[in-house]
mmCIF file of C-alpha atoms in Angstrom:
data_model
loop_
_atom_site.group_PDB
_atom_site.id
_atom_site.type_symbol
_atom_site.label_atom_id
_atom_site.label_comp_id
_atom_site.label_asym_id
_atom_site.label_seq_id
_atom_site.Cartn_x
_atom_site.Cartn_y
_atom_site.Cartn_z
ATOM 1 C CA MET B 14 89.900 -20.826 74.756
ATOM 2 C CA LEU B 15 90.541 -23.115 71.464
ATOM 3 C CA ILE B 16 93.945 -23.331 72.685
ATOM 4 C CA SER B 17 93.210 -25.220 75.779
ATOM 5 C CA GLY B 18 91.774 -28.003 74.161
ATOM 6 C CA LEU B 19 95.986 -28.094 72.104
ATOM 7 C CA PHE B 20 97.038 -28.156 76.353
ATOM 8 C CA VAL B 21 94.395 -30.723 76.630
ATOM 9 C CA GLY B 22 95.230 -32.408 73.697
ATOM 10 C CA MET B 23 99.096 -32.850 75.222
ATOM 11 C CA ALA B 24 98.619 -33.510 78.485
ATOM 12 C CA LEU B 25 96.634 -36.147 77.740
ATOM 13 C CA GLY B 26 99.070 -37.581 74.843
ATOM 14 C CA PHE B 27 102.040 -37.394 77.424
ATOM 15 C CA VAL B 28 100.049 -39.373 79.431
ATOM 16 C CA MET B 29 99.120 -42.381 77.479
ATOM 17 C CA GLN B 30 102.082 -42.100 76.612
ATOM 18 C CA ARG B 31 103.828 -42.564 79.362
ATOM 19 C CA GLY B 32 101.531 -44.449 80.675
ATOM 20 C CA ARG B 33 101.753 -47.286 77.923
ATOM 21 C CA PHE B 34 97.266 -46.671 77.723
ATOM 22 C CA CYS B 35 96.694 -49.108 74.983
ATOM 23 C CA VAL B 36 92.897 -49.412 74.754
ATOM 24 C CA THR B 37 93.289 -51.882 72.307
ATOM 25 C CA GLY B 38 95.154 -54.235 74.188
ATOM 26 C CA ALA B 39 92.297 -53.508 76.898
ATOM 27 C CA PHE B 40 90.196 -55.216 74.919
ATOM 28 C CA ARG B 41 92.052 -57.577 73.490
ATOM 29 C CA ASP B 42 93.207 -59.300 76.621
ATOM 30 C CA ILE B 43 89.968 -60.190 77.203
ATOM 31 C CA TRP B 44 90.394 -62.981 74.894
ATOM 32 C CA VAL B 45 93.768 -63.599 73.942
ATOM 33 C CA THR B 46 95.028 -63.640 77.754
ATOM 34 C CA ARG B 47 91.402 -63.886 79.991
ATOM 35 C CA ASN B 48 93.373 -60.777 81.292
ATOM 36 C CA THR B 49 91.456 -58.031 82.436
ATOM 37 C CA ARG B 50 93.747 -55.311 84.678
ATOM 38 C CA TRP B 51 94.102 -53.182 81.450
ATOM 39 C CA LEU B 52 89.920 -52.859 81.036
ATOM 40 C CA THR B 53 89.701 -52.645 84.400
ATOM 41 C CA ALA B 54 92.389 -49.391 83.934
ATOM 42 C CA PHE B 55 89.855 -48.787 81.835
ATOM 43 C CA MET B 56 86.655 -48.371 83.676
ATOM 44 C CA VAL B 57 88.822 -46.852 86.440
ATOM 45 C CA VAL B 58 88.756 -43.626 83.905
ATOM 46 C CA VAL B 59 85.204 -43.812 83.190
ATOM 47 C CA ALA B 60 83.854 -43.628 87.143
ATOM 48 C CA VAL B 61 86.249 -40.682 87.577
ATOM 49 C CA GLN B 62 84.888 -39.711 84.938
ATOM 50 C CA SER B 63 81.539 -39.621 85.470
ATOM 51 C CA ILE B 64 81.700 -38.579 89.107
ATOM 52 C CA GLY B 65 83.618 -35.355 88.323
ATOM 53 C CA VAL B 66 81.054 -35.193 85.118
ATOM 54 C CA PHE B 67 77.968 -35.611 86.996
ATOM 55 C CA ALA B 68 79.430 -33.126 90.067
ATOM 56 C CA LEU B 69 79.942 -30.453 87.093
ATOM 57 C CA ASP B 70 76.177 -30.591 86.020
ATOM 58 C CA ALA B 71 75.114 -30.541 89.563
ATOM 59 C CA ALA B 72 76.717 -27.640 89.593
ATOM 60 C CA GLY B 73 75.296 -26.044 86.759
ATOM 61 C CA VAL B 74 78.527 -25.791 85.280
ATOM 62 C CA ILE B 75 77.657 -27.662 82.205
ATOM 63 C CA SER B 76 73.917 -29.331 81.126
ATOM 64 C CA LEU B 77 74.137 -32.976 79.774
ATOM 65 C CA GLU B 78 70.808 -33.591 77.552
ATOM 66 C CA SER B 79 70.119 -37.230 76.216
ATOM 67 C CA GLY B 80 69.100 -38.271 72.752
ATOM 68 C CA PRO B 81 66.945 -41.257 70.800
ATOM 69 C CA PHE B 82 69.599 -44.337 70.911
ATOM 70 C CA PRO B 83 70.524 -44.968 67.480
ATOM 71 C CA TRP B 84 70.920 -48.442 68.263
ATOM 72 C CA LEU B 85 71.106 -50.432 65.063
ATOM 73 C CA ALA B 86 74.418 -48.137 63.849
ATOM 74 C CA THR B 87 75.991 -48.730 67.256
ATOM 75 C CA VAL B 88 75.821 -52.014 66.695
ATOM 76 C CA VAL B 89 76.986 -52.602 64.040
ATOM 77 C CA GLY B 90 79.448 -49.594 64.051
ATOM 78 C CA GLY B 91 80.882 -50.142 67.424
ATOM 79 C CA LEU B 92 81.521 -54.222 65.964
ATOM 80 C CA ILE B 93 83.247 -52.509 63.037
ATOM 81 C CA PHE B 94 85.522 -50.474 65.448
ATOM 82 C CA GLY B 95 86.331 -52.866 67.526
ATOM 83 C CA PHE B 96 87.839 -55.230 64.530
ATOM 84 C CA ALA B 97 89.190 -52.512 63.282
ATOM 85 C CA ILE B 98 90.980 -51.450 66.556
ATOM 86 C CA VAL B 99 93.360 -55.243 66.049
ATOM 87 C CA LEU B 100 93.869 -54.986 62.317
ATOM 88 C CA ALA B 101 95.391 -50.568 62.875
ATOM 89 C CA GLY B 102 98.008 -51.885 65.335
ATOM 90 C CA GLY B 103 95.576 -49.327 67.859
ATOM 91 C CA CYS B 104 92.199 -46.706 68.314
ATOM 92 C CA ALA B 105 92.149 -43.800 67.470
ATOM 93 C CA THR B 106 93.567 -42.471 70.766
ATOM 94 C CA GLY B 107 96.037 -45.060 70.610
ATOM 95 C CA THR B 108 96.927 -44.190 66.690
ATOM 96 C CA TYR B 109 97.172 -40.238 67.189
ATOM 97 C CA TYR B 110 99.644 -41.237 70.494
ATOM 98 C CA ARG B 111 101.711 -44.314 68.742
ATOM 99 C CA ALA B 112 102.165 -41.521 66.104
ATOM 100 C CA GLY B 113 103.408 -39.464 67.947
ATOM 101 C CA GLU B 114 106.472 -42.153 68.720
ATOM 102 C CA GLY B 115 107.371 -42.123 65.457
ATOM 103 C CA LEU B 116 105.066 -45.284 63.887
ATOM 104 C CA VAL B 117 104.565 -45.053 60.387
ATOM 105 C CA GLY B 118 101.958 -47.182 60.940
ATOM 106 C CA SER B 119 100.195 -45.061 62.264
ATOM 107 C CA TRP B 120 100.795 -42.584 60.480
ATOM 108 C CA LEU B 121 98.840 -44.094 57.425
ATOM 109 C CA ALA B 122 96.192 -45.850 59.986
ATOM 110 C CA LEU B 123 95.368 -42.283 60.961
ATOM 111 C CA ILE B 124 95.452 -40.916 57.535
ATOM 112 C CA THR B 125 92.950 -43.091 56.006
ATOM 113 C CA TYR B 126 91.289 -42.894 59.858
ATOM 114 C CA ALA B 127 89.856 -39.714 59.675
ATOM 115 C CA LEU B 128 89.280 -39.496 55.818
ATOM 116 C CA PHE B 129 86.694 -41.914 56.093
ATOM 117 C CA ALA B 130 85.799 -40.036 58.809
ATOM 118 C CA ALA B 131 84.673 -37.215 56.955
ATOM 119 C CA VAL B 132 83.765 -39.735 54.116
ATOM 120 C CA MET B 133 81.036 -41.475 56.569
ATOM 121 C CA LYS B 134 79.903 -37.762 58.248
ATOM 122 C CA THR B 135 79.780 -35.251 56.153
ATOM 123 C CA GLY B 136 81.261 -36.728 52.651
ATOM 124 C CA PRO B 137 79.300 -39.115 49.833
ATOM 125 C CA LEU B 138 78.210 -41.964 53.015
ATOM 126 C CA SER B 139 76.662 -39.656 54.988
ATOM 127 C CA GLY B 140 73.432 -40.143 53.536
ATOM 128 C CA PHE B 141 73.812 -43.938 54.654
ATOM 129 C CA THR B 142 75.357 -43.076 58.079
ATOM 130 C CA SER B 143 72.152 -40.594 58.351
ATOM 131 C CA SER B 144 69.940 -43.266 57.998
ATOM 132 C CA MET B 145 71.800 -46.047 60.228
ATOM 133 C CA ARG B 146 71.039 -43.523 62.810
ATOM 134 C CA SER B 147 67.347 -43.167 62.126
ATOM 135 C CA VAL B 148 67.023 -46.213 63.711
ATOM 136 C CA THR B 149 66.467 -45.080 66.696
ATOM 137 C CA VAL B 150 64.521 -46.074 70.155
ATOM 138 C CA GLU B 151 63.481 -42.987 72.627
ATOM 139 C CA GLN B 152 65.153 -43.385 76.472
ATOM 140 C CA SER B 153 68.537 -43.430 75.881
ATOM 141 C CA THR B 154 70.352 -43.388 79.878
ATOM 142 C CA PHE B 155 69.532 -45.392 82.243
ATOM 143 C CA HIS B 156 68.613 -43.546 84.682
ATOM 144 C CA SER B 157 66.547 -42.281 82.563
ATOM 145 C CA VAL B 158 64.439 -45.060 81.955
ATOM 146 C CA LEU B 159 64.654 -46.394 85.810
ATOM 147 C CA ASN B 160 63.844 -42.773 86.492
ATOM 148 C CA VAL B 161 66.005 -42.080 89.505
ATOM 149 C CA SER B 162 69.100 -40.118 90.331
ATOM 150 C CA PRO B 163 72.078 -41.031 88.618
ATOM 151 C CA TRP B 164 73.980 -40.918 91.119
ATOM 152 C CA VAL B 165 72.936 -44.326 91.712
ATOM 153 C CA PHE B 166 74.511 -45.809 89.375
ATOM 154 C CA VAL B 167 77.959 -43.722 89.847
ATOM 155 C CA ALA B 168 77.811 -44.995 92.731
ATOM 156 C CA ILE B 169 77.768 -48.899 91.732
ATOM 157 C CA LEU B 170 79.535 -48.347 88.541
ATOM 158 C CA THR B 171 82.663 -46.662 91.907
ATOM 159 C CA GLY B 172 82.128 -49.107 93.558
ATOM 160 C CA ALA B 173 82.067 -52.719 91.269
ATOM 161 C CA VAL B 174 85.175 -50.296 90.023
ATOM 162 C CA ALA B 175 87.066 -50.115 93.481
ATOM 163 C CA LEU B 176 86.561 -54.335 93.806
ATOM 164 C CA ALA B 177 87.987 -54.972 90.835
ATOM 165 C CA VAL B 178 91.131 -52.665 91.499
ATOM 166 C CA ARG B 179 91.050 -53.879 94.908
ATOM 167 C CA HIS B 180 91.404 -57.351 93.220
ATOM 168 C CA HIS B 181 94.205 -56.777 90.488
ATOM 169 C CA LEU B 182 96.317 -55.103 93.306
ATOM 170 C CA SER B 183 95.813 -57.827 95.884
ATOM 171 C CA LYS B 184 97.856 -60.204 92.710
ATOM 172 C CA PRO B 185 101.349 -61.230 93.816
ATOM 173 C CA LYS B 186 103.333 -58.847 91.520
ATOM 174 C CA PHE B 187 106.246 -59.682 88.934
ATOM 175 C CA THR B 188 109.296 -57.260 88.715
ATOM 176 C CA MET B 189 111.371 -56.758 86.495
ATOM 177 C CA ALA B 190 114.564 -56.132 85.305
ATOM 178 C CA THR B 191 115.586 -52.216 84.864
ATOM 179 C CA PRO B 192 118.117 -50.257 83.984
ATOM 180 C CA PRO B 193 119.815 -47.935 86.577
ATOM 181 C CA ALA B 194 117.957 -44.755 86.802
ATOM 182 C CA SER B 195 119.427 -42.073 84.249
ATOM 183 C CA LYS B 196 117.580 -39.356 85.047
ATOM 184 C CA SER B 197 116.526 -38.234 88.783
ATOM 185 C CA GLY B 198 113.758 -36.277 90.250
ATOM 186 C CA LEU B 199 110.865 -34.798 88.357
ATOM 187 C CA ALA B 200 112.814 -36.122 85.081
ATOM 188 C CA HIS B 201 113.135 -39.450 86.208
ATOM 189 C CA LEU B 202 109.222 -39.823 86.804
ATOM 190 C CA LEU B 203 107.490 -38.418 84.427
ATOM 191 C CA PHE B 204 110.299 -40.018 81.112
ATOM 192 C CA GLU B 205 111.711 -42.658 83.043
ATOM 193 C CA LYS B 206 110.368 -44.736 86.238
ATOM 194 C CA PRO B 207 106.988 -46.982 84.922
ATOM 195 C CA TRP B 208 103.915 -45.916 84.691
ATOM 196 C CA ASN B 209 101.250 -47.543 87.022
ATOM 197 C CA ALA B 210 98.064 -48.548 85.338
ATOM 198 C CA PHE B 211 95.684 -47.470 87.976
ATOM 199 C CA ALA B 212 97.221 -44.147 88.772
ATOM 200 C CA THR B 213 97.998 -43.501 85.374
ATOM 201 C CA ALA B 214 93.900 -44.246 84.369
ATOM 202 C CA VAL B 215 92.812 -41.552 87.990
ATOM 203 C CA VAL B 216 95.411 -39.212 85.850
ATOM 204 C CA ILE B 217 93.485 -39.932 82.657
ATOM 205 C CA GLY B 218 89.573 -39.299 84.195
ATOM 206 C CA LEU B 219 91.073 -35.437 85.600
ATOM 207 C CA ILE B 220 92.163 -34.799 81.925
ATOM 208 C CA ALA B 221 88.999 -35.845 80.573
ATOM 209 C CA ILE B 222 86.147 -33.950 83.028
ATOM 210 C CA ILE B 223 88.432 -30.736 83.346
ATOM 211 C CA ALA B 224 87.614 -31.066 79.195
ATOM 212 C CA TRP B 225 84.164 -30.803 79.509
ATOM 213 C CA PRO B 226 84.269 -27.213 81.106
ATOM 214 C CA LEU B 227 86.600 -25.545 79.149
ATOM 215 C CA SER B 228 85.489 -27.934 75.534
ATOM 216 C CA TRP B 229 82.267 -26.038 76.524
ATOM 217 C CA ALA B 230 83.785 -22.646 77.210
ATOM 218 C CA THR B 231 84.328 -22.542 73.790
ATOM 219 C CA GLY B 232 80.201 -23.419 72.221
ATOM 220 C CA ARG B 233 81.685 -27.497 71.719
ATOM 221 C CA GLU B 234 79.094 -28.251 73.640
ATOM 222 C CA ALA B 235 81.262 -31.987 74.576
ATOM 223 C CA GLY B 236 83.929 -33.174 76.273
ATOM 224 C CA LEU B 237 87.183 -35.611 74.958
ATOM 225 C CA GLY B 238 85.957 -36.632 70.887
ATOM 226 C CA ILE B 239 88.881 -37.775 68.516
ATOM 227 C CA THR B 240 86.284 -38.951 65.847
ATOM 228 C CA THR B 241 84.593 -35.555 65.196
ATOM 229 C CA PRO B 242 87.718 -33.380 65.229
ATOM 230 C CA SER B 243 89.165 -35.801 63.133
ATOM 231 C CA SER B 244 87.146 -35.784 59.872
ATOM 232 C CA ASN B 245 86.460 -31.558 60.858
ATOM 233 C CA ALA B 246 90.623 -31.085 60.042
ATOM 234 C CA VAL B 247 90.458 -33.332 56.936
ATOM 235 C CA ASN B 248 87.087 -31.092 56.414
ATOM 236 C CA TYR B 249 89.651 -27.626 56.764
ATOM 237 C CA LEU B 250 92.272 -29.252 54.653
ATOM 238 C CA VAL B 251 89.767 -29.669 51.829
ATOM 239 C CA THR B 252 87.440 -26.270 51.992
ATOM 240 C CA GLY B 253 89.567 -23.932 54.394
ATOM 241 C CA ASP B 254 86.448 -23.843 56.424
ATOM 242 C CA PRO B 255 88.262 -21.464 59.002
ATOM 243 C CA GLU B 256 84.913 -22.868 61.396
ATOM 244 C CA LEU B 257 85.815 -26.346 61.161
ATOM 245 C CA VAL B 258 89.196 -25.643 63.363
ATOM 246 C CA ASP B 259 87.590 -25.888 66.763
ATOM 247 C CA TRP B 260 88.198 -26.951 70.004
ATOM 248 C CA GLY B 261 87.953 -30.300 69.324
ATOM 249 C CA VAL B 262 90.550 -30.456 66.407
ATOM 250 C CA PHE B 263 92.838 -28.109 68.781
ATOM 251 C CA LEU B 264 92.822 -31.515 71.085
ATOM 252 C CA VAL B 265 93.679 -34.346 68.741
ATOM 253 C CA LEU B 266 96.962 -32.538 67.236
ATOM 254 C CA GLY B 267 97.347 -32.019 71.005
ATOM 255 C CA ILE B 268 97.738 -35.706 71.489
ATOM 256 C CA LEU B 269 100.449 -35.467 68.323
ATOM 257 C CA VAL B 270 102.828 -33.195 70.544
ATOM 258 C CA GLY B 271 102.198 -34.018 74.052
ATOM 259 C CA SER B 272 103.022 -38.198 72.750
ATOM 260 C CA PHE B 273 105.780 -36.907 71.016
ATOM 261 C CA ILE B 274 107.777 -35.038 73.881
ATOM 262 C CA ALA B 275 106.615 -38.078 76.218
ATOM 263 C CA ALA B 276 108.162 -40.150 73.138
ATOM 264 C CA LYS B 277 111.667 -38.524 72.866
ATOM 265 C CA GLY B 278 112.096 -37.216 76.650
ATOM 266 C CA SER B 279 111.581 -41.099 77.309
ATOM 267 C CA GLY B 280 114.059 -42.273 74.521
ATOM 268 C CA GLU B 281 111.192 -43.545 73.003
ATOM 269 C CA PHE B 282 110.804 -41.945 69.577
ATOM 270 C CA ARG B 283 112.024 -43.477 66.779
ATOM 271 C CA ILE B 284 111.043 -43.341 63.377
ATOM 272 C CA ARG B 285 109.859 -47.510 62.572
ATOM 273 C CA ILE B 286 108.629 -48.037 59.395
ATOM 274 C CA PRO B 287 106.774 -51.072 59.069
ATOM 275 C CA ASP B 288 106.683 -54.081 55.975
ATOM 276 C CA ALA B 289 104.470 -53.948 53.520
ATOM 277 C CA PRO B 290 101.433 -56.427 55.309
ATOM 278 C CA THR B 291 100.769 -54.481 58.200
ATOM 279 C CA VAL B 292 101.081 -50.933 55.892
ATOM 280 C CA LEU B 293 98.079 -52.903 54.199
ATOM 281 C CA LYS B 294 96.585 -53.753 57.738
ATOM 282 C CA SER B 295 97.379 -50.408 58.509
ATOM 283 C CA LEU B 296 95.121 -48.664 56.118
ATOM 284 C CA GLY B 297 92.300 -51.225 56.134
ATOM 285 C CA GLY B 298 92.068 -50.846 59.595
ATOM 286 C CA GLY B 299 92.681 -47.325 59.019
ATOM 287 C CA ALA B 300 89.414 -47.282 57.227
ATOM 288 C CA MET B 301 86.848 -49.115 59.474
ATOM 289 C CA MET B 302 88.302 -47.500 61.754
ATOM 290 C CA GLY B 303 86.655 -44.625 60.241
ATOM 291 C CA VAL B 304 83.647 -45.828 59.415
ATOM 292 C CA GLY B 305 82.789 -47.350 62.499
ATOM 293 C CA ALA B 306 83.227 -44.501 65.205
ATOM 294 C CA ALA B 307 81.157 -42.619 62.440
ATOM 295 C CA LEU B 308 78.412 -45.381 62.658
ATOM 296 C CA ALA B 309 78.367 -45.761 66.525
ATOM 297 C CA GLY B 310 78.648 -42.120 66.931
ATOM 298 C CA GLY B 311 82.096 -41.966 68.529
ATOM 299 C CA CYS B 312 85.817 -44.417 69.683
ATOM 300 C CA THR B 313 86.526 -46.056 72.681
ATOM 301 C CA ILE B 314 86.844 -42.512 73.965
ATOM 302 C CA GLY B 315 84.026 -40.628 72.380
ATOM 303 C CA ASN B 316 81.480 -43.778 73.175
ATOM 304 C CA ALA B 317 83.309 -46.125 75.749
ATOM 305 C CA MET B 318 84.721 -43.599 78.336
ATOM 306 C CA VAL B 319 83.003 -40.294 77.526
ATOM 307 C CA GLU B 320 78.825 -41.767 76.801
ATOM 308 C CA THR B 321 79.532 -44.758 79.372
ATOM 309 C CA ALA B 322 80.862 -41.953 82.169
ATOM 310 C CA GLN B 323 77.315 -40.424 81.472
ATOM 311 C CA PHE B 324 74.969 -43.501 81.598
ATOM 312 C CA SER B 325 73.957 -43.633 77.810
ATOM 313 C CA PHE B 326 72.217 -46.712 76.054
ATOM 314 C CA GLN B 327 74.840 -46.262 73.196
ATOM 315 C CA GLY B 328 78.157 -45.708 74.722
ATOM 316 C CA TRP B 329 77.476 -48.884 76.968
ATOM 317 C CA THR B 330 75.998 -50.962 73.670
ATOM 318 C CA ALA B 331 79.428 -49.435 71.953
ATOM 319 C CA LEU B 332 81.611 -50.261 74.206
ATOM 320 C CA VAL B 333 80.575 -53.905 74.131
ATOM 321 C CA CYS B 334 80.355 -54.191 70.688
ATOM 322 C CA MET B 335 84.220 -53.198 70.392
ATOM 323 C CA ILE B 336 84.783 -56.131 72.732
ATOM 324 C CA LEU B 337 82.805 -58.556 70.548
ATOM 325 C CA GLY B 338 84.754 -57.107 67.929
ATOM 326 C CA THR B 339 87.823 -57.488 69.148
ATOM 327 C CA GLY B 340 87.527 -60.463 70.125
ATOM 328 C CA LEU B 341 87.036 -61.399 66.586
ATOM 329 C CA ALA B 342 89.932 -59.973 65.911
ATOM 330 C CA ALA B 343 91.810 -62.006 67.528
ATOM 331 C CA ARG B 344 91.041 -64.558 66.372
ATOM 332 C CA MET B 345 91.292 -64.569 62.978
ATOM 333 C CA THR B 346 94.447 -63.023 63.094
ATOM 334 C CA ILE B 347 95.706 -63.487 66.599
ATOM 335 C CA MET B 348 94.731 -66.952 68.438
ATOM 336 C CA LYS B 349 94.199 -68.986 65.197
ATOM 337 C CA ARG B 350 98.789 -68.571 64.933
ATOM 338 C CA ARG B 351 98.939 -69.809 68.389
ATOM 339 C CA PRO B 352 100.760 -72.526 68.886
ATOM 340 C CA ALA B 353 98.796 -75.181 71.369
ATOM 341 C CA SER B 354 100.434 -75.780 74.382
ATOM 342 C CA SER B 355 100.161 -76.921 77.660
ATOM 343 C CA GLY B 356 101.145 -77.392 81.360
ATOM 344 C CA SER B 357 103.622 -74.272 82.707
ATOM 345 C CA SER B 358 104.663 -72.941 79.086
ATOM 346 C CA GLY B 359 101.340 -72.761 77.997
ATOM 347 C CA ALA B 360 100.518 -70.358 81.352
ATOM 348 C CA ALA B 361 104.304 -68.705 81.416
ATOM 349 C CA GLY B 362 103.480 -67.960 77.187
ATOM 350 C CA ALA B 363 99.912 -66.381 78.276
ATOM 351 C CA ALA B 364 101.390 -64.709 80.912
ATOM 352 C CA GLY B 365 104.452 -63.079 78.351
ATOM 353 C CA ALA B 366 102.120 -62.285 76.071
ATOM 354 C CA SER B 367 99.505 -60.122 78.690
ATOM 355 C CA ALA B 368 102.473 -58.084 80.022
ATOM 356 C CA ALA B 369 103.457 -58.141 75.986
ATOM 357 C CA ALA B 370 99.599 -56.723 75.516
ATOM 358 C CA GLY B 371 99.368 -54.193 78.349
ATOM 359 C CA VAL B 372 103.144 -52.623 77.223
ATOM 360 C CA ARG B 373 101.715 -51.846 73.656
ATOM 361 C CA SER B 374 98.812 -52.660 71.634
#
């Protein structure tokens, strides 16, 4: 059953690459262009997964359990992680799928991310991580605090996200010139036709739901996750312990394979070597991602996408802190370099930046 992790990862990597699903861009757009289209798409994933997760729990397929909320580590780790993804040019999952596209900078960020996640989780700094995460409060989910059914929050989240999607779909559409189609049928749909952000989000949400029972069947009682599997992969390379190669390790390997297939099929795979400043930012950003994700208990997938779907305080706190950290990094590295503009030229520039950010982190 471990091999199912590889196929889920391949599907996730393929869909995220073809859908240009960039979480870093979604968080960054809030600050740089005041655009929430991609953040809304991200929340579609959370809402879809939330419905599926609580349905699986109600059916007895999985059993959701909550523990104490490590608030201090979540806040600090979330801020660090949010800042880091701007430097690295992508979040943990984004770094995996962009590595599959041939971006050497993402390869470097991925190496330091996995390495420092291992250092923080099981290496010499594991004691510091445990100490930070030992500062907790007892209650860990919104519905347990209020003593209500989680389906109340599922309904509220789904309704709010549906209204946000409707808002974005009602806006005038900008048509972009595209080259004539060179493929037809399924090949055109999969590798050539631009994917809608919200349709992509629904597919990712469904993949996230499928991950739960497949992962549980192997004894790994969790859904999608990137940080711990990345740490386990590093530890396996060092120790050779086969027990470290679980469903999650196959998942992250599958993301690389799936994004490579998508990039090759669409003609987007190309080895791209960064300049020296980008190399330094990729290495530093990747290291900070590993530190932040280990402290916070997850990345933009494990925390901001999976934990939020369960309405845990850790997930929603991490999400807010990641967005704040991204805003701080954007202000320090992007916004301060933007020339002042006014009138229509400024509006046009903001629109262009938003489009670019949505396409790629």
